[in-house]
XYZ file of C-alpha atoms in Angstrom:
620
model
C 119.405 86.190 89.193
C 119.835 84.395 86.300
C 120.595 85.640 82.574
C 117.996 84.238 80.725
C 115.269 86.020 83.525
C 116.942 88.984 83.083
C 116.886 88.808 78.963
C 113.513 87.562 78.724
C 112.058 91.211 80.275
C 114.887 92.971 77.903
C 113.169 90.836 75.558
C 109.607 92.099 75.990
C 110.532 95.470 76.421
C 112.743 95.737 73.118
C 110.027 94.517 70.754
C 109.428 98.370 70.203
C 111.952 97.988 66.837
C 110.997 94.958 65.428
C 109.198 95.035 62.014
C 108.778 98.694 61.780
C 105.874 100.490 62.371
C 103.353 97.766 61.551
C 100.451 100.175 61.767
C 98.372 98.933 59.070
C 96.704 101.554 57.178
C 98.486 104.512 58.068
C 99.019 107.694 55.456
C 102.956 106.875 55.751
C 103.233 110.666 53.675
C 101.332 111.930 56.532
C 103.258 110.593 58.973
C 106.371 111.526 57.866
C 105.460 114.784 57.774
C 104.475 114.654 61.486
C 107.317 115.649 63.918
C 106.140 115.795 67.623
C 108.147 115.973 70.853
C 106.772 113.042 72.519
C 107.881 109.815 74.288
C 106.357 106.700 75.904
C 108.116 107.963 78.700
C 106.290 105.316 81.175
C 105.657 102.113 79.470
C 102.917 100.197 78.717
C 99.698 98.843 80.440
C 96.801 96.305 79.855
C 94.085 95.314 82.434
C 90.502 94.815 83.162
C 90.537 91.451 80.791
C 87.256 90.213 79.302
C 86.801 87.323 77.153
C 86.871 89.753 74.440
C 88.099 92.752 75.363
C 91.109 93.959 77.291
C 92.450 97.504 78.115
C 95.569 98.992 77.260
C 97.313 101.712 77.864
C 100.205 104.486 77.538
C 100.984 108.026 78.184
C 102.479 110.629 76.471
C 105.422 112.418 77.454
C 105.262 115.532 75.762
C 105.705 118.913 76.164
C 103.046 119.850 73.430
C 100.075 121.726 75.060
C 97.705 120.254 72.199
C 95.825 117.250 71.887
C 98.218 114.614 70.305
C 96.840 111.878 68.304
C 98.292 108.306 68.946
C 97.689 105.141 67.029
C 97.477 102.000 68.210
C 97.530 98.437 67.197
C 97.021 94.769 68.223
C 98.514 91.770 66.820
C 98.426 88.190 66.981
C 102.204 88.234 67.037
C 105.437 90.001 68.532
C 106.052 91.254 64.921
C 102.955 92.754 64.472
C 102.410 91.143 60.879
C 98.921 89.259 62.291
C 97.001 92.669 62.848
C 93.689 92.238 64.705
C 92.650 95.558 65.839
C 93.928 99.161 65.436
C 92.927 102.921 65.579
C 93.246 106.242 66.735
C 92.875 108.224 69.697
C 94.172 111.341 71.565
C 96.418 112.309 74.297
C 95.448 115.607 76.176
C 96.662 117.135 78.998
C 92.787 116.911 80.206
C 93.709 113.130 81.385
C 97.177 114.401 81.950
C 98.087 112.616 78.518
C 97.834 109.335 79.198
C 95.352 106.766 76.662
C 93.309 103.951 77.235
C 91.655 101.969 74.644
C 88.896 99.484 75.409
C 89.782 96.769 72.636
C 87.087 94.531 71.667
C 86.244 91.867 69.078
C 88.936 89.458 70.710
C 89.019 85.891 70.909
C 88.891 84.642 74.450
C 92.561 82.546 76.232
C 94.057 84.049 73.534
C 97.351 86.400 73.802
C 98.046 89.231 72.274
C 100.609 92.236 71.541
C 99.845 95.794 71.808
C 101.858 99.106 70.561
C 101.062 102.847 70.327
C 102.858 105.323 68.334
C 102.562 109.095 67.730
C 103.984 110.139 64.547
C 107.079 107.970 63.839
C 107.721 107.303 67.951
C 107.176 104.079 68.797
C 106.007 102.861 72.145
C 107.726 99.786 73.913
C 105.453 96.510 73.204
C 103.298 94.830 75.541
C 101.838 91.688 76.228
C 97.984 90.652 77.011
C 95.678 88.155 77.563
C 91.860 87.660 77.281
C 89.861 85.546 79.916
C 89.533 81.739 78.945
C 86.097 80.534 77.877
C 87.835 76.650 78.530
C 90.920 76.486 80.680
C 92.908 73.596 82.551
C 94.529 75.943 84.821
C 95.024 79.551 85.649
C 98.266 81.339 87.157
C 98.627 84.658 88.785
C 101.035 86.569 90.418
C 99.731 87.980 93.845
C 101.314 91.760 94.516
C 100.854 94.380 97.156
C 102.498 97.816 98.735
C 105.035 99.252 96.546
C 106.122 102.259 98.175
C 109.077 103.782 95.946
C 111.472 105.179 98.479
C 111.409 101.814 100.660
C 113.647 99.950 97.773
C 114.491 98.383 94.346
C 111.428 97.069 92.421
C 113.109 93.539 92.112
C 109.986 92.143 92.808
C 108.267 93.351 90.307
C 111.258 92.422 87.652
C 111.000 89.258 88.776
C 107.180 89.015 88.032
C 108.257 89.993 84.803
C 110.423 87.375 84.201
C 107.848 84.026 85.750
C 106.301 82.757 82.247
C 102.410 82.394 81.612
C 101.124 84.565 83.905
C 97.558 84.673 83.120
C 97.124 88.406 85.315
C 99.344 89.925 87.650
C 96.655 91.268 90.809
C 97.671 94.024 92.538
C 95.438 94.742 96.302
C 96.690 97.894 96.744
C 99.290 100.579 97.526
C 100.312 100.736 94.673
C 101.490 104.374 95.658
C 101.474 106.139 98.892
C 100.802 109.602 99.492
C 103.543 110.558 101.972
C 105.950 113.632 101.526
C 110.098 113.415 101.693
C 109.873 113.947 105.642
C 107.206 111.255 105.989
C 106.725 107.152 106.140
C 109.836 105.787 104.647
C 111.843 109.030 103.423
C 114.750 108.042 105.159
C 115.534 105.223 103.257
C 114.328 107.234 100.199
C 117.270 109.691 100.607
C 119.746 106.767 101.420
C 118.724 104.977 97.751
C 118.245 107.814 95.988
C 114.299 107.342 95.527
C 112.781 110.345 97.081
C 109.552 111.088 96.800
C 108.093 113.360 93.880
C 106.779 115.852 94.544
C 108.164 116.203 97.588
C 105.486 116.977 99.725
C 102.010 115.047 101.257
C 99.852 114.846 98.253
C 97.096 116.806 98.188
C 95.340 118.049 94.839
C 95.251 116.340 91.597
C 98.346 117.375 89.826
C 100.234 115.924 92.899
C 98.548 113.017 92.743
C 99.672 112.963 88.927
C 103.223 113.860 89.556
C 103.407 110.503 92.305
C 101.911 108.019 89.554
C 104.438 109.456 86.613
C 107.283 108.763 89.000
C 106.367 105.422 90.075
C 105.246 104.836 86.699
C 108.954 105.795 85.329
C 110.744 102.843 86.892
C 111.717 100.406 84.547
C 111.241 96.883 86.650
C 107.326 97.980 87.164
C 107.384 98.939 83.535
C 108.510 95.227 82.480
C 105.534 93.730 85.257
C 102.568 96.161 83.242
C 103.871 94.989 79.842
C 104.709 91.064 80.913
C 100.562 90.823 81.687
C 97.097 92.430 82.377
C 96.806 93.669 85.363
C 93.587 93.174 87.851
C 93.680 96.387 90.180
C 92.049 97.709 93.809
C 93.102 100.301 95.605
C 93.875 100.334 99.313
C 94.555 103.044 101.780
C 97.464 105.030 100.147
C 96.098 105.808 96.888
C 94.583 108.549 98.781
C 95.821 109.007 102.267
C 96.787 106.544 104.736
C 94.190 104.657 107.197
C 90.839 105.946 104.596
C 87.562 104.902 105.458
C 84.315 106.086 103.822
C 84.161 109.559 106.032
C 87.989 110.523 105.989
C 91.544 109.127 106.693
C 93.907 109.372 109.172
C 96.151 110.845 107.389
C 93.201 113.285 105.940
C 93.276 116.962 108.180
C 90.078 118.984 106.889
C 91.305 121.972 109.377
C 93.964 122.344 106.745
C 93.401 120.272 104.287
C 90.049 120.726 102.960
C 87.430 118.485 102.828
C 88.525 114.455 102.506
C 85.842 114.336 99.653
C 87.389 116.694 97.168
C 91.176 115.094 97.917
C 89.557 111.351 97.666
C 88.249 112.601 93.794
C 91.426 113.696 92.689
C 93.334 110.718 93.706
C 91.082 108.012 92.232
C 90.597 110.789 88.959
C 94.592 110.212 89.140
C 94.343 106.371 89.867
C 91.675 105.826 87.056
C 93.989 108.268 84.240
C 96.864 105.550 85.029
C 95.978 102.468 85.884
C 94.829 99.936 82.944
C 91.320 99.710 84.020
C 88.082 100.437 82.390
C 86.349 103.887 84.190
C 83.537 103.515 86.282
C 79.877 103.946 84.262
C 78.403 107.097 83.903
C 76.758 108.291 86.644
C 78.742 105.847 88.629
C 81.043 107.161 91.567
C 84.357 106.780 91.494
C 85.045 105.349 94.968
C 82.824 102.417 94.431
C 84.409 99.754 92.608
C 83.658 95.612 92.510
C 84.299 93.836 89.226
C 84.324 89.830 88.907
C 86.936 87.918 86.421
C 86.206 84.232 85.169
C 88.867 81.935 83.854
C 86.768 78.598 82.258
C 85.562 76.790 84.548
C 88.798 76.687 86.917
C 87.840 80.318 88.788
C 86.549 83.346 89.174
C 87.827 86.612 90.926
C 85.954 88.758 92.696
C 87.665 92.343 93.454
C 85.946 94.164 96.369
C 86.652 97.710 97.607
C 87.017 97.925 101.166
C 88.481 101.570 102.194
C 85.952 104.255 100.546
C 82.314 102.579 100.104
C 81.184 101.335 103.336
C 83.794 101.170 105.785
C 83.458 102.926 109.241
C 86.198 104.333 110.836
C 89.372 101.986 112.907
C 88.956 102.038 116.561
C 91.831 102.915 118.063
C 93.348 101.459 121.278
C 94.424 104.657 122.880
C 90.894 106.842 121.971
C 88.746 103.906 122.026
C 89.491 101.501 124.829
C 87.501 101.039 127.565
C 88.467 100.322 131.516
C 88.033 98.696 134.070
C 85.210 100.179 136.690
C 83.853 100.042 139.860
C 80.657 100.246 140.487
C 78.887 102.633 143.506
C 75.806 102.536 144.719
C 74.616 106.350 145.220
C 71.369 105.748 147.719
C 73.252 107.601 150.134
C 75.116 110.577 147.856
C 76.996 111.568 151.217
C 78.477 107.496 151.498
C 78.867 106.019 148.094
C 79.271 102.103 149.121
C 81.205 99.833 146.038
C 78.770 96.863 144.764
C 79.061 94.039 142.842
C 77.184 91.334 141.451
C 73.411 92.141 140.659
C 73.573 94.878 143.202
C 75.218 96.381 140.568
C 72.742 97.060 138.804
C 70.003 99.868 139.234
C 69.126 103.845 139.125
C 71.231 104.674 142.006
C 74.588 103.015 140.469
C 77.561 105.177 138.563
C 80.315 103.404 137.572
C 83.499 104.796 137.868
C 87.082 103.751 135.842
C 89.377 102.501 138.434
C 92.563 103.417 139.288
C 95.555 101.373 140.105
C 98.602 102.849 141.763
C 102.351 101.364 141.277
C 101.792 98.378 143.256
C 98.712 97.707 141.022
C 95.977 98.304 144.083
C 93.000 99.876 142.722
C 91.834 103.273 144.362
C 88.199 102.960 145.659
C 87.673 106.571 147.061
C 84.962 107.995 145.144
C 85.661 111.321 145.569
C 89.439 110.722 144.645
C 88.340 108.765 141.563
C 85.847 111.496 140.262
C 88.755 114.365 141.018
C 91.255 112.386 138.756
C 88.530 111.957 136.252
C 88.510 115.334 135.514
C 92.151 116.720 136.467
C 93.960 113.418 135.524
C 96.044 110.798 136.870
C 98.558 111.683 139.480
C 102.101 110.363 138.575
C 102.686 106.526 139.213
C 98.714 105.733 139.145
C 96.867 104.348 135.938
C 93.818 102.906 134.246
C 93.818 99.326 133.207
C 92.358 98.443 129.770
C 89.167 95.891 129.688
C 89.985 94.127 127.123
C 86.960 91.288 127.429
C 84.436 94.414 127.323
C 86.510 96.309 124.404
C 85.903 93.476 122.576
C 82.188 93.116 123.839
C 81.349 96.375 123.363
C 83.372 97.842 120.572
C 84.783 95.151 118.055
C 81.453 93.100 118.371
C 79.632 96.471 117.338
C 77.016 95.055 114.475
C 76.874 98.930 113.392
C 80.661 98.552 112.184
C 80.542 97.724 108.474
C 83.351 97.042 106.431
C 82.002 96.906 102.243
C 78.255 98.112 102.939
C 75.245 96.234 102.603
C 75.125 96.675 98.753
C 78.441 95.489 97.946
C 77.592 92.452 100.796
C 74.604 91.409 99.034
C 76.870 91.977 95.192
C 79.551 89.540 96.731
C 77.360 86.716 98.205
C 75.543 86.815 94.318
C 78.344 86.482 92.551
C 79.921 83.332 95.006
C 76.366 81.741 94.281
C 76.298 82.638 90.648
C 80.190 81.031 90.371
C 79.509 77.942 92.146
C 75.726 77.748 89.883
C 78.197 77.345 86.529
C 80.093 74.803 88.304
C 83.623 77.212 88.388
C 85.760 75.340 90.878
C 87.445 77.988 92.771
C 86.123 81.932 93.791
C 88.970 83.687 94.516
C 88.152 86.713 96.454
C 90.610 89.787 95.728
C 90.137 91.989 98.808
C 93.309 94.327 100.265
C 93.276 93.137 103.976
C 94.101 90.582 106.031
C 91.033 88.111 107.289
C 92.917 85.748 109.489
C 92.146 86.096 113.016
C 95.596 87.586 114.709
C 94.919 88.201 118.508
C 98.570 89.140 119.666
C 100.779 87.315 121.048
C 102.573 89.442 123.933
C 105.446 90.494 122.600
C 107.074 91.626 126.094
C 107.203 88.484 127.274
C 107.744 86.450 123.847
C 110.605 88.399 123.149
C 114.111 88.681 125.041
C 114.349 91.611 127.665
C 117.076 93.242 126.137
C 115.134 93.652 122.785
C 111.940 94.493 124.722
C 113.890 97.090 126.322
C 115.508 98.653 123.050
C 112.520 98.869 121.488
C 110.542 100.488 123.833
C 113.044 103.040 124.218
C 113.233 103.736 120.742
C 110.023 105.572 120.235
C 106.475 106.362 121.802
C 104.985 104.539 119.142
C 106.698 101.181 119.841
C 106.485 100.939 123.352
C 102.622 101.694 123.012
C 102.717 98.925 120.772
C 104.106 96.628 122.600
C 102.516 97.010 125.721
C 98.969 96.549 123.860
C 100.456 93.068 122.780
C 99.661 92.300 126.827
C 95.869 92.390 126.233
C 95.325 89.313 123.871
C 93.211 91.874 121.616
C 94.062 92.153 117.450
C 97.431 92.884 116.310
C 95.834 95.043 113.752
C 92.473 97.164 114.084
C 92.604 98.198 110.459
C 92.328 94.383 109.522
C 89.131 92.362 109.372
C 90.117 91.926 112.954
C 88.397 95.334 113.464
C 85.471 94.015 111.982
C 84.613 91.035 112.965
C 80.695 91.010 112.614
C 81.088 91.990 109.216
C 83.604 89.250 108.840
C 81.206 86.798 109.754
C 78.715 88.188 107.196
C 81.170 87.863 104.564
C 81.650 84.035 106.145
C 77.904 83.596 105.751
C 77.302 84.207 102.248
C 80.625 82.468 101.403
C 78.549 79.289 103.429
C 75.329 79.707 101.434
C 77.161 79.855 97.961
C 78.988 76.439 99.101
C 81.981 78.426 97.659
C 85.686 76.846 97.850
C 86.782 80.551 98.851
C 90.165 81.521 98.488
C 91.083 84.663 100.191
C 93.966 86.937 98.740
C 95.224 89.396 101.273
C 97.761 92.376 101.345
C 98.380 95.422 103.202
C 100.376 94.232 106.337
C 103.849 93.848 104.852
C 103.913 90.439 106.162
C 103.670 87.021 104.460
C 100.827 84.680 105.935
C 98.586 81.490 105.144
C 95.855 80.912 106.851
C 92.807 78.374 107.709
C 89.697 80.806 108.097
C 87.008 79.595 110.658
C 83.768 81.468 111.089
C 82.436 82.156 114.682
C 80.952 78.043 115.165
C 84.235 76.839 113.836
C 83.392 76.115 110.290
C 86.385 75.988 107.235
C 84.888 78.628 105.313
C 88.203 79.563 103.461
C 92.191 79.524 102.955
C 93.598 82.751 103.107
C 97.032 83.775 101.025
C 98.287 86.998 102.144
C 101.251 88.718 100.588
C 104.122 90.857 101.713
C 105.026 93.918 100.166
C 107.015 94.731 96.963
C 109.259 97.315 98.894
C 106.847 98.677 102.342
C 108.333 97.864 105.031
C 107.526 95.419 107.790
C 106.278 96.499 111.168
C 108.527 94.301 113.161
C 111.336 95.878 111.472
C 110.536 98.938 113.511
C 111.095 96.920 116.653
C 115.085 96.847 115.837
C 117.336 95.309 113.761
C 118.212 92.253 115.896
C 118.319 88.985 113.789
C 116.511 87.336 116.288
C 112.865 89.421 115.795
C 111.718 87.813 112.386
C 111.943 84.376 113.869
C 110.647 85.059 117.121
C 107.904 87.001 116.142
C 107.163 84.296 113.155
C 107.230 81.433 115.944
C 104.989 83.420 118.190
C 102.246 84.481 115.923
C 101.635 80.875 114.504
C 101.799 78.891 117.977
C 99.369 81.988 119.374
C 96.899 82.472 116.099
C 94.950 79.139 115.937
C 94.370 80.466 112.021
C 97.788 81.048 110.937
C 99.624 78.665 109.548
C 102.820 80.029 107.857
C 103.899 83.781 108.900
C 106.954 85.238 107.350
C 107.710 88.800 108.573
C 111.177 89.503 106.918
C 111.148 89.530 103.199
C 109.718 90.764 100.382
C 108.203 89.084 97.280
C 104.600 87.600 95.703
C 102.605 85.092 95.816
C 102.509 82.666 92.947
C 99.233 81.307 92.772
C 98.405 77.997 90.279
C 94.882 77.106 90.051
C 93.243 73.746 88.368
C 90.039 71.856 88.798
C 92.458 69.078 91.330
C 94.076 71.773 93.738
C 95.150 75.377 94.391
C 99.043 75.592 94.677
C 100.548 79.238 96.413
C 104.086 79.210 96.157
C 105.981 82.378 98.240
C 108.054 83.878 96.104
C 110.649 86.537 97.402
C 114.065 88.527 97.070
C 116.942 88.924 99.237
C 116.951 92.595 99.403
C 115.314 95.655 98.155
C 118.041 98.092 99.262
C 120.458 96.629 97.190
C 120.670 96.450 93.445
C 121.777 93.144 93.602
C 120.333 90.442 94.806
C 118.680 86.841 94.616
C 115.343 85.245 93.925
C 113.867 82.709 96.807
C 110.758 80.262 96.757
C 110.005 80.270 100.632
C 107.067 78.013 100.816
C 104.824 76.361 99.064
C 100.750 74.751 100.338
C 98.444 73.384 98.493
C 94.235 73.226 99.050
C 92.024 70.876 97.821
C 88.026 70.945 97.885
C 86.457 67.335 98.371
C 83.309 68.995 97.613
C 81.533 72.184 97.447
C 81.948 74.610 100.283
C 84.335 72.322 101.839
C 88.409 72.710 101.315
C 91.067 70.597 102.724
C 92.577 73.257 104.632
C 96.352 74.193 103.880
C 98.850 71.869 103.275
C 102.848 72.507 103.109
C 104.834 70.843 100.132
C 108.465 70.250 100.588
């Protein structure tokens, strides 16, 4: 890591003394009068650009029970002698103290510097940026999953320290929800990052307690006041695998209903994130904001967890098996059929069993017993994975955003592409690419096959699903694939040069996406995680997984392109009116304090005309 990366964030965050208080207008008597036991405890924020407006934000660390009032200003300049906008608000503990102030009257591409203070404490400085009217090029930093006991935020200090960001977009994670004892609290204890509080949260004031902490670190700190962020949540900012009915990690039995623990989160998510709050009258959980930058691109944000999504299948409740069918004429002498004899009134159809030497059972009676009393020892039911697919996946009735936000999304990709803006970047939280596994038990060595399964339930179960050629991951638009191609359609009638950003899987890929006659509809750039940790680390800690598993999800994925299941980092993404550039940007380690900044990969996209993209292409 070099010096002057490291001094530039010191930089930033050290403003806070220059030129004194620069808050123009101020009763300095009254002021000096006014003692108050505060901080800016957790930085600062800015978000939710406009062309002339932007948020920022702060809290309050006080232990004053009374509404505090805090002053804030905007300046043209690091020295705050170019004022442009300042004024007062309050800090209560009614939004747990924290302030956001919707600035307006600015001048679009512009930058700008933001401070609070409360009496005579000053908060650190930030920097912001409106949205570009004109533009030759736009650059963002692509972030997702920071979970705060997994490791060192060295990803986000090095976001911090990449000039000219024009937003930093976070898809999601940005906290998780998991006590001490849960996901990742072993490597919390080992670094020193437990979770706070220490249990699951549940109610607002845990939620509350979880942001402050994360909030408190001073690499994520540097990212909020380097550039605005554009936000969505995912999964963990209220409990882990949410849909719009519940979560998996939501019990009602004990914890009350998934409604009233949903509210509180995003209440939490909305107090500290730098992001304007929904309209009134508008709920919470639906969120889908568009961002233009000139004519280079515009962003669309969707929410795909708490709106419309229906609930993940699952391989173990959901799968369906193999059957035999019997024709019942005769009730006393069931007789197997196949074919079109199949088919009829008299015909049950029965799942099949297989015994150790994989011969199926055909005794009806036998077969109806186990149905009920279960599988003897050595005999078991084999998965159908060409009717699971059929019958399940291929579900029309599975939605993933909703109609409404459907029909918001394929409007705004027409509207875009009407004003001639070259690029719609779609900010959604989940991977699109199409990832039907590999299997792993053959693709990797025996001896790591063997450790792995042995290791826990989980993996084994894992592993062995690799065998059926089905999705590697049911809470991806893999478990959705009709509303995929609905998504695909709009993106078609729009003529849109989609670019899809992706999180959520801990996993770096790029991707060609194809809708169901074959079409380039899109390039997809998914990040890996700031900290969360991969899923094939689970599988061991042989040096040999990343690259096998890497090598066997691009030769097996038609889609993928680039897979990179080790590290963790962003994606740098540089956009003009010629070409989109993604560059893969990572660190060595996140559970060390030391460590050293990579550039993995880099592809490029062109569009030779509208709707149609060049597909990916790999710089050296």
């Amino acid at each position: 890591m070099s010096w002057d990366r490291f001094t530039r964030r010191q930089t930033l965050l050290g403003l806070t003394a220059v030129g004194g208080l620069g808050l123009a207008g101020c009763d300095e008597k009254k002021q000096a009068a006014e003692t108050f036991d505060v901080a800016f405890g957790h930085g600062v924020a800015s978000g939710d650009p406009k062309g002339d407006a932007v948020i920022i934000w702060t809290r309050v660390t006080t232990s004053e029970t009374s509404p505090l009032p805090v002053r804030w200003m905007v300046a043209e300049d690091a020295d705050f002698t170019k004022p442009v906008a300042e004024g007062e608000t309050q800090a209560s503990a009614a939004r747990d103290h924290t302030v956001k102030v919707d600035v307006t009257g600015l001048t679009p591409g512009s930058v700008y510097y933001y401070r609070f203070a409360v009496g005579d404490t000053l908060s650190p400085v930030g920097l912001t940026k409106t949205l570009p009217a004109e533009t030759e090029r736009a650059r963002f930093a692509v972030i997702s999953c920071s979970h705060y006991s997994f490791g060192y935020y060295h990803v986000y200090r090095e976001i911090a320290a990449t000039d000219n960001l024009d937003a930093i977009v976070h898809l999601g994670d940005y906290i998780y929800e998991y006590g001490v004892d849960g996901y990742g609290g072993d490597v919390g204890k080992e670094l020193g990052r437990m979770h706070e509080p220490p249990h699951e949260l549940l109610t607002l004031a845990d939620y509350r307690t979880r942001f402050a902490q994360y909030r408190s670190d001073p690499d994520l700190q540097a990212a909020h006041a380097a550039a605005p962020f554009i936000t969505i949540w995912d999964d963990h900012e209220t409990a882990n695998n949410s849909w719009i009915g519940g979560a998996g990690n939501h019990d009602p039995a004990t914890e009350g209903t998934w409604e009233t623990r949903r509210d509180a989160a995003l209440k939490a998510y909305f107090e500290w994130m730098p992001m304007r709050d929904p309209a009134p009258g508008k709920a919470f959980h639906a969120l889908n904001r568009s961002y233009e930058y000139g004519k280079i691109a515009s962003i669309h944000v969707i929410e795909t967890r708490l709106t419309g999504r229906d609930e993940e299948l699952s391989y173990s409740e959901d799968m369906v098996y193999e059957e035999t069918a019997f024709d019942l004429s005769h009730p006393d002498n069931p007789v197997v059929v196949t074919g079109e004899a199949s088919m009829g009134p008299d015909i049950r159809r029965v799942k099949t069993p297989y015994d150790a030497a994989g011969a199926p059972v055909l005794d009806y009676a036998r077969m109806m017993e186990w149905q009920e009393s279960g599988l003897p020892d050595g005999y078991a039911y084999k998965p159908d994975a060409e009717r699971f697919r059929k019958e399940k996946l291929n579900d029309p009735a599975r939605h993933m955003m909703g109609e409404t936000q459907q029909a918001w999304l394929a409007d705004e990709l027409k509207n875009a592409r009407a004003r001639d803006i070259q690029w719609q970047v779609l900010a959604n939280q989940i991977v699109m690419a199409r990832m039907d596994a590999p299997d792993f038990t053959t693709a990797f060595p025996a001896d790591i096959v063997e450790k792995a399964s042995a290791s826990s339930p989980w993996t084994k179960r894992w592993l062995d699903n690799t065998r059926l050629g089905l999705p590697i991951n049911l809470d991806a638009w893999d478990g959705y694939p009709v509303a995929r191609e609905k998504l695909y359609e709009g993106a078609k009638a729009a003529e849109a040069n989609l670019l899809v950003l992706a999180g959520d899987s801990h996993n770096f890929w790029a991707s060609d996406l194809h809708d169901e006659a074959g079409d380039l509809v899109a390039v997809e750039f998914a990040t890996t995680s700031v900290t969360s940790q991969s899923g094939y680390r689970y599988l061991g800690d042989d040096p040999r997984i990343p690259e096998i598993a890497e090598k066997a999800m691009v030769s097996h994925c038609p889609e993928v392109k680039y897979a990179n299941v080790e590290h963790h980092g962003f994606v740098l993404l540089e956009l003009t009116a010629e070409k989109a550039d993604a560059t893969y940007m990572a660190v060595t380690t996140v559970r060390e304090k030391e460590y050293q900044p990579l550039s993995l990969a880099r592809f490029t996209v062109t569009a030779e005309k509208p709707g149609k993209l060049s597909g990916l292409r790999r710089e050296s």
